[in-house]
Short mmCIF file of C-alpha atoms and ligand atoms in Angstrom, two decimals:
data_model
loop_
_atom_site.label_atom_id
_atom_site.label_comp_id
_atom_site.label_asym_id
_atom_site.label_seq_id
_atom_site.Cartn_x
_atom_site.Cartn_y
_atom_site.Cartn_z
CA UNK I 402 26.51 -4.26 -5.05
CA UNK I 403 25.56 -4.79 -8.64
CA UNK I 404 28.96 -5.98 -9.68
CA UNK I 405 28.86 -9.01 -7.27
CA UNK I 406 26.28 -10.35 -9.54
CA UNK I 407 27.81 -9.81 -12.75
CA UNK I 408 30.61 -11.44 -14.76
CA UNK I 409 31.95 -9.34 -17.55
CA UNK I 410 33.80 -11.16 -20.44
CA UNK I 411 37.50 -10.33 -20.27
CA UNK I 412 37.34 -9.19 -23.93
CA UNK I 413 34.53 -6.80 -23.02
CA UNK I 414 36.12 -5.64 -19.91
CA UNK I 415 39.20 -4.65 -21.85
CA UNK I 416 37.37 -2.79 -24.45
CA UNK I 417 35.43 -0.99 -21.63
CA UNK I 418 38.85 -0.02 -19.78
CA UNK I 419 40.62 0.97 -23.03
CA UNK I 420 37.84 3.39 -24.11
CA UNK I 421 36.74 1.01 -27.29
CA UNK I 422 33.55 0.73 -28.44
CA UNK I 423 31.29 -1.89 -26.86
CA UNK I 424 27.69 -2.78 -28.01
CA UNK I 425 25.44 -4.74 -26.00
CA UNK I 426 22.93 -7.04 -27.20
CA UNK I 427 19.83 -8.82 -25.69
CA UNK I 428 19.00 -12.67 -25.12
CA UNK I 429 15.38 -12.73 -25.21
CA UNK I 430 15.40 -12.53 -28.89
CA UNK I 431 17.47 -15.72 -28.86
CA UNK I 432 15.83 -17.70 -26.20
CA UNK I 433 12.12 -16.51 -26.82
CA UNK I 434 12.33 -14.83 -30.25
CA UNK I 435 13.66 -17.06 -32.63
CA UNK I 436 13.84 -20.92 -33.28
CA UNK I 437 16.83 -23.01 -32.98
CA UNK I 438 19.20 -23.05 -34.80
CA UNK I 439 18.29 -19.71 -36.53
CA UNK I 440 18.67 -18.02 -33.17
CA UNK I 441 22.56 -19.18 -32.85
CA UNK I 442 23.41 -18.52 -36.35
CA UNK I 443 21.75 -14.93 -36.09
CA UNK I 444 23.47 -14.13 -32.67
CA UNK I 445 26.96 -14.99 -34.31
CA UNK I 446 26.16 -13.02 -37.31
CA UNK I 447 25.20 -9.74 -35.56
CA UNK I 448 28.34 -10.19 -33.24
CA UNK I 449 30.67 -10.78 -36.35
CA UNK I 450 29.02 -7.43 -38.00
CA UNK I 451 29.80 -5.69 -34.96
CA UNK I 452 33.46 -6.61 -34.90
CA UNK I 453 33.92 -6.09 -38.58
CA UNK I 454 32.83 -2.43 -37.70
CA UNK I 455 35.58 -2.07 -35.03
CA UNK I 456 33.37 -2.51 -31.89
CA UNK I 457 33.11 -5.41 -29.25
CA UNK I 458 29.99 -7.27 -28.89
CA UNK I 459 28.46 -8.10 -25.44
CA UNK I 460 25.62 -10.49 -25.39
CA UNK I 461 23.74 -10.26 -22.20
CA UNK I 462 22.25 -13.13 -20.33
CA UNK I 463 21.75 -14.87 -16.92
CA UNK I 464 23.50 -18.32 -16.32
CA UNK I 465 22.91 -19.96 -13.17
CA UNK I 466 22.20 -16.60 -11.48
CA UNK I 467 25.12 -14.59 -12.70
CA UNK I 468 24.42 -11.81 -15.08
CA UNK I 469 26.96 -12.30 -18.14
CA UNK I 470 28.01 -9.58 -19.66
CA UNK I 471 29.24 -10.88 -23.02
CA UNK I 472 28.76 -14.61 -23.40
CA UNK I 473 31.33 -17.29 -24.93
CA UNK I 474 30.12 -19.42 -27.96
CA UNK I 475 29.07 -22.22 -25.53
CA UNK I 476 27.08 -20.25 -23.10
CA UNK I 477 25.11 -19.34 -26.59
CA UNK I 478 24.59 -22.42 -27.53
CA UNK I 479 23.38 -23.02 -23.65
CA UNK I 480 21.04 -19.99 -23.37
CA UNK I 481 19.67 -20.57 -27.15
CA UNK I 482 18.69 -24.50 -26.20
CA UNK I 483 17.98 -24.63 -22.45
CA UNK I 484 14.61 -25.24 -20.98
CA UNK I 485 13.31 -23.26 -18.23
CA UNK I 486 15.03 -19.81 -19.62
CA UNK I 487 13.24 -17.01 -17.54
CA UNK I 488 12.31 -13.98 -19.58
CA UNK I 489 13.82 -11.35 -17.57
CA UNK I 490 12.89 -7.57 -17.33
CA UNK I 491 13.36 -5.31 -14.42
CA UNK I 492 11.16 -7.00 -12.04
CA UNK I 493 12.19 -10.58 -12.76
CA UNK I 494 16.01 -9.98 -11.71
CA UNK I 495 15.91 -10.26 -7.89
CA UNK I 496 14.21 -13.68 -8.00
CA UNK I 497 16.03 -15.25 -10.75
CA UNK I 498 19.34 -14.41 -9.40
CA UNK I 499 18.42 -15.49 -5.91
CA UNK I 500 17.17 -18.79 -7.18
CA UNK I 501 20.46 -19.04 -9.30
CA UNK I 502 18.36 -19.75 -12.48
CA UNK I 503 18.96 -19.08 -15.89
CA UNK I 504 17.49 -16.15 -17.79
CA UNK I 505 17.09 -14.25 -21.01
CA UNK I 506 17.02 -10.31 -20.67
CA UNK I 507 14.44 -8.24 -22.39
CA UNK I 508 15.17 -4.53 -23.81
CA UNK I 509 14.56 -3.42 -20.18
CA UNK I 510 16.49 -6.18 -18.61
CA UNK I 511 19.48 -5.58 -21.08
CA UNK I 512 19.78 -1.85 -20.66
CA UNK I 513 19.77 -2.39 -16.75
CA UNK I 514 22.88 -4.59 -17.05
CA UNK I 515 24.53 -2.68 -19.99
CA UNK I 516 24.26 0.61 -18.03
CA UNK I 517 25.74 -1.20 -14.84
CA UNK I 518 28.69 -2.53 -16.90
CA UNK I 519 29.14 0.99 -18.68
CA UNK I 520 27.80 0.19 -22.02
CA UNK I 521 26.14 3.08 -23.95
CA UNK I 522 24.82 1.59 -27.01
CA UNK I 523 22.66 -1.51 -27.33
CA UNK I 524 21.23 -3.06 -30.54
CA UNK I 525 18.33 -5.04 -30.84
CA UNK I 526 15.23 -5.92 -33.06
CA UNK I 527 12.12 -4.43 -31.84
CA UNK I 528 11.10 -3.04 -28.34
CA UNK I 529 8.04 -3.76 -26.35
CA UNK I 530 5.57 -0.93 -26.22
CA UNK I 531 2.01 -0.11 -25.34
CA UNK I 532 -0.43 -2.94 -26.16
CA UNK I 533 -3.36 -2.16 -28.39
CA UNK I 534 -6.31 -2.06 -25.86
CA UNK I 535 -4.05 -1.25 -22.96
CA UNK I 536 -6.41 1.33 -21.71
CA UNK I 537 -8.42 -1.79 -20.40
CA UNK I 538 -5.58 -4.12 -19.83
CA UNK I 539 -2.81 -1.62 -18.55
CA UNK I 540 -0.46 -3.93 -20.99
CA UNK I 541 2.56 -1.63 -21.52
CA UNK I 542 6.12 -3.08 -21.88
CA UNK I 543 8.44 -2.38 -19.22
CA UNK I 544 10.86 -1.60 -21.84
CA UNK I 545 9.20 2.02 -22.01
CA UNK I 546 9.93 2.74 -18.49
CA UNK I 547 13.22 1.71 -18.79
CA UNK I 548 14.05 4.00 -21.69
CA UNK I 549 12.81 6.65 -19.38
CA UNK I 550 15.32 5.94 -16.62
CA UNK I 551 18.14 3.88 -17.76
CA UNK I 552 21.09 5.73 -19.73
CA UNK I 553 21.08 3.51 -22.78
CA UNK I 554 20.74 4.18 -26.36
CA UNK I 555 18.81 1.51 -28.02
CA UNK I 556 19.08 1.03 -32.11
CA UNK I 557 15.99 -0.95 -33.28
CA UNK I 558 13.73 -1.31 -36.27
CA UNK I 559 10.78 0.33 -34.61
CA UNK I 560 8.08 -1.62 -32.82
CA UNK I 561 5.65 -4.26 -34.15
CA UNK I 562 1.96 -3.18 -35.25
CA UNK I 563 0.95 -6.21 -32.64
CA UNK I 564 1.40 -2.90 -30.47
CA UNK I 565 -0.30 0.32 -30.59
CA UNK I 566 2.54 2.38 -32.30
CA UNK I 567 1.05 5.90 -32.03
CA UNK I 568 0.28 4.96 -28.34
CA UNK I 569 4.13 3.68 -27.76
CA UNK I 570 5.14 7.20 -29.29
CA UNK I 571 2.94 9.28 -27.39
CA UNK I 572 4.32 7.31 -24.01
CA UNK I 573 7.95 7.56 -25.05
CA UNK I 574 7.18 11.43 -25.68
CA UNK I 575 5.79 11.79 -22.25
CA UNK I 576 8.74 9.74 -20.74
CA UNK I 577 11.25 12.39 -22.28
CA UNK I 578 12.94 9.90 -24.42
CA UNK I 579 14.07 10.99 -27.82
CA UNK I 580 12.74 9.25 -30.79
CA UNK I 581 14.76 9.39 -33.88
CA UNK I 582 14.55 7.82 -37.24
CA UNK I 583 17.86 7.05 -38.96
CA UNK I 584 17.92 7.68 -42.86
CA UNK I 585 14.14 8.13 -43.03
CA UNK I 586 11.44 10.30 -41.68
CA UNK I 587 9.07 7.32 -41.56
CA UNK I 588 8.91 5.41 -37.91
CA UNK I 589 9.36 1.76 -39.01
CA UNK I 590 7.03 -0.88 -38.10
CA UNK I 591 9.67 -3.63 -37.41
CA UNK I 592 8.79 -6.07 -40.60
CA UNK I 593 7.93 -2.62 -42.78
CA UNK I 594 9.76 0.34 -43.26
CA UNK I 595 6.66 2.71 -42.55
CA UNK I 596 4.26 2.32 -40.00
CA UNK I 597 2.36 5.56 -41.19
CA UNK I 598 3.89 7.33 -38.34
CA UNK I 599 6.65 9.85 -38.59
CA UNK I 600 9.39 10.54 -35.68
CA UNK I 601 9.99 14.12 -35.00
CA UNK I 602 13.94 13.84 -35.62
CA UNK I 603 15.91 12.22 -38.00
CA UNK I 604 19.32 11.06 -38.25
CA UNK I 605 21.41 10.44 -41.33
CA UNK I 606 24.97 9.90 -40.23
CA UNK I 607 26.64 8.12 -37.18
CA UNK I 608 28.37 11.41 -36.13
CA UNK I 609 25.17 13.16 -35.85
CA UNK I 610 23.47 10.42 -33.75
CA UNK I 611 26.70 10.79 -31.70
CA UNK I 612 26.57 14.28 -31.26
CA UNK I 613 22.89 14.40 -29.80
CA UNK I 614 23.87 11.44 -27.65
CA UNK I 615 26.88 13.51 -26.17
CA UNK I 616 24.61 16.50 -26.01
CA UNK I 617 22.11 14.54 -23.94
CA UNK I 618 24.40 12.86 -21.36
CA UNK I 619 26.53 16.37 -21.20
CA UNK I 620 23.39 17.88 -19.94
CA UNK I 621 22.69 15.01 -17.61
CA UNK I 622 19.40 14.15 -19.22
CA UNK I 623 18.66 10.84 -17.76
CA UNK I 624 17.08 8.09 -19.76
CA UNK I 625 17.63 6.35 -22.70
CA UNK I 626 17.29 7.37 -26.36
CA UNK I 627 15.29 5.34 -29.08
CA UNK I 628 17.21 5.14 -32.72
CA UNK I 629 14.80 3.48 -35.30
CA UNK I 630 16.32 2.03 -38.54
CA UNK I 631 13.93 0.64 -41.05
CA UNK I 632 14.42 -2.89 -42.37
CA UNK I 633 16.55 -3.06 -45.63
CA UNK I 634 14.08 -2.64 -48.67
CA UNK I 635 14.68 -6.36 -50.23
CA UNK I 636 13.75 -8.15 -46.91
CA UNK I 637 10.46 -5.81 -45.92
CA UNK I 638 7.05 -7.20 -45.70
CA UNK I 639 4.17 -5.24 -46.91
CA UNK I 640 2.34 -3.57 -43.98
CA UNK I 641 -1.29 -4.44 -44.92
CA UNK I 642 -0.30 -8.25 -45.08
CA UNK I 643 1.38 -8.01 -42.07
CA UNK I 644 -1.56 -6.15 -40.47
CA UNK I 645 -3.93 -9.08 -41.53
CA UNK I 646 -1.18 -11.79 -40.08
CA UNK I 647 -1.07 -9.88 -36.74
CA UNK I 648 -4.89 -9.73 -36.44
CA UNK I 649 -5.02 -13.24 -36.81
CA UNK I 650 -2.20 -14.13 -34.08
CA UNK I 651 -3.77 -11.42 -31.68
CA UNK I 652 -7.45 -12.99 -32.04
CA UNK I 653 -5.86 -16.47 -31.42
CA UNK I 654 -3.99 -15.02 -28.35
CA UNK I 655 -7.38 -13.88 -27.02
CA UNK I 656 -9.13 -17.22 -27.67
CA UNK I 657 -6.50 -19.19 -25.92
CA UNK I 658 -6.13 -16.76 -22.88
CA UNK I 659 -2.45 -16.11 -23.38
CA UNK I 660 -1.68 -13.27 -20.97
CA UNK I 661 1.29 -11.10 -19.65
CA UNK I 662 4.67 -12.02 -20.90
CA UNK I 663 3.68 -14.67 -22.88
CA UNK I 664 1.74 -12.74 -25.22
CA UNK I 665 4.79 -11.33 -27.20
CA UNK I 666 6.36 -14.84 -27.97
CA UNK I 667 3.27 -16.40 -28.81
CA UNK I 668 2.56 -13.77 -31.41
CA UNK I 669 6.26 -13.81 -32.96
CA UNK I 670 5.52 -17.76 -33.12
CA UNK I 671 2.25 -17.14 -34.78
CA UNK I 672 3.46 -14.74 -37.13
CA UNK I 673 6.43 -16.80 -38.28
CA UNK I 674 4.20 -19.71 -39.00
CA UNK I 675 1.50 -17.77 -40.76
CA UNK I 676 4.08 -16.01 -42.94
CA UNK I 677 5.94 -19.61 -43.90
CA UNK I 678 9.00 -18.03 -42.39
CA UNK I 679 9.34 -14.84 -44.39
CA UNK I 680 8.75 -12.80 -41.50
CA UNK I 681 11.72 -14.84 -39.70
CA UNK I 682 14.02 -13.83 -42.73
CA UNK I 683 12.89 -10.13 -42.46
CA UNK I 684 13.59 -10.33 -38.76
CA UNK I 685 17.23 -11.66 -39.28
CA UNK I 686 18.05 -8.89 -41.59
CA UNK I 687 17.08 -6.08 -39.69
CA UNK I 688 18.72 -7.08 -36.68
CA UNK I 689 22.10 -7.08 -38.68
CA UNK I 690 21.25 -3.96 -40.35
CA UNK I 691 20.27 -2.45 -36.70
CA UNK I 692 23.87 -4.09 -35.78
CA UNK I 693 25.80 -2.26 -38.57
CA UNK I 694 24.38 1.15 -37.67
CA UNK I 695 24.48 0.76 -33.75
CA UNK I 696 28.13 -0.47 -34.04
CA UNK I 697 28.99 2.45 -36.35
CA UNK I 698 27.29 4.96 -33.86
CA UNK I 699 29.43 3.58 -30.67
CA UNK I 700 32.66 4.05 -32.59
CA UNK I 701 31.37 7.67 -33.21
CA UNK I 702 30.92 8.23 -29.49
N1 LIG F 1049 9.65 -7.29 -29.97
C1 LIG F 1049 10.20 -7.95 -30.94
N2 LIG F 1049 10.87 -9.05 -30.69
C2 LIG F 1049 11.33 -9.45 -29.36
C3 LIG F 1049 10.70 -8.72 -28.67
C4 LIG F 1049 9.84 -7.71 -28.63
O1 LIG F 1049 9.56 -7.68 -31.88
O2 LIG F 1049 12.13 -10.41 -29.33
C5 LIG F 1049 11.20 -9.11 -27.06
C6 LIG F 1049 12.42 -7.99 -26.41
O3 LIG F 1049 12.98 -9.06 -25.39
C7 LIG F 1049 11.46 -7.03 -25.68
C8 LIG F 1049 10.26 -7.93 -25.11
O4 LIG F 1049 12.10 -6.31 -24.64
O5 LIG F 1049 9.92 -8.79 -26.14
C9 LIG F 1049 9.17 -7.16 -24.67
O6 LIG F 1049 8.32 -7.83 -23.92
P1 LIG F 1049 6.74 -7.53 -23.21
O7 LIG F 1049 6.22 -6.97 -24.11
O8 LIG F 1049 6.52 -8.53 -22.16
O9 LIG F 1049 7.46 -6.57 -22.16
MN1 LIG F 1050 3.36 -6.96 -21.47
#
């Protein structure tokens, strides 16, 4: 059974049993998305925001083949610094668990464990999506398939324009995943508050979000919901500049033959270097903002 592979941290288990709000967090952003020690500092700050709002954070990661739902401070330090931490999406779980290896969960990977633990709300930075040129390469993140089938609400800052944003929104529509922007009409592009695309729906308060989430699951409509929050104004990066930087990173990716699951971490790292670290600051602040909104929504549910 699933639970035979999972260790739920006592604080998280108690909150779930008492019906208190719990917010899931991913670990790929820690192991593959940000450099040390910013990754650990950010992960701690995100947990603090969630606690301050009266919810319990549950960072999900795989350590020695055990799925940890909620990690200790030492485990966080470990997952942030250990070598050979696999990036774990749906397809990777069986092998990583059987080999008793370490893994950082992606959005898809985190949704799977969160759903199994009974956690409804999951906060992250950006999700994976349809890559530019996917018509040729078929590179579409497993995050989208997971949103189609797994009952977890994902609070994010939209998708990076390293992806085909329009294509990603079309895919989610086909998959029957509600995509809702928060406090704006513009679908955000991670570092920038606008992507040029609008979502069909918008929430302005946690209670509006909670009512829609309740309706979806009362109806038995399986799958996730995507709530996209714009990066706070004071930390946003101009869309045109990011287009330029991302264009260069994509070309280098091509030239160096970077493929498959290594593409996203490669581009994230190059974008950070090319923006002199500004993109990292934007990244940190957007995650904190998502944690604030996500934990308020979890409380309302
Ligand atoms: N997008 C970001 N930052 C990230 C990721 C995506 O802006 O850290 C990570 C997430 O964990 C996401 C994963 O689930 O990359 C998607 O990878 P892929 O495209 O290989 O499915
Ligand atoms: Mn991919």
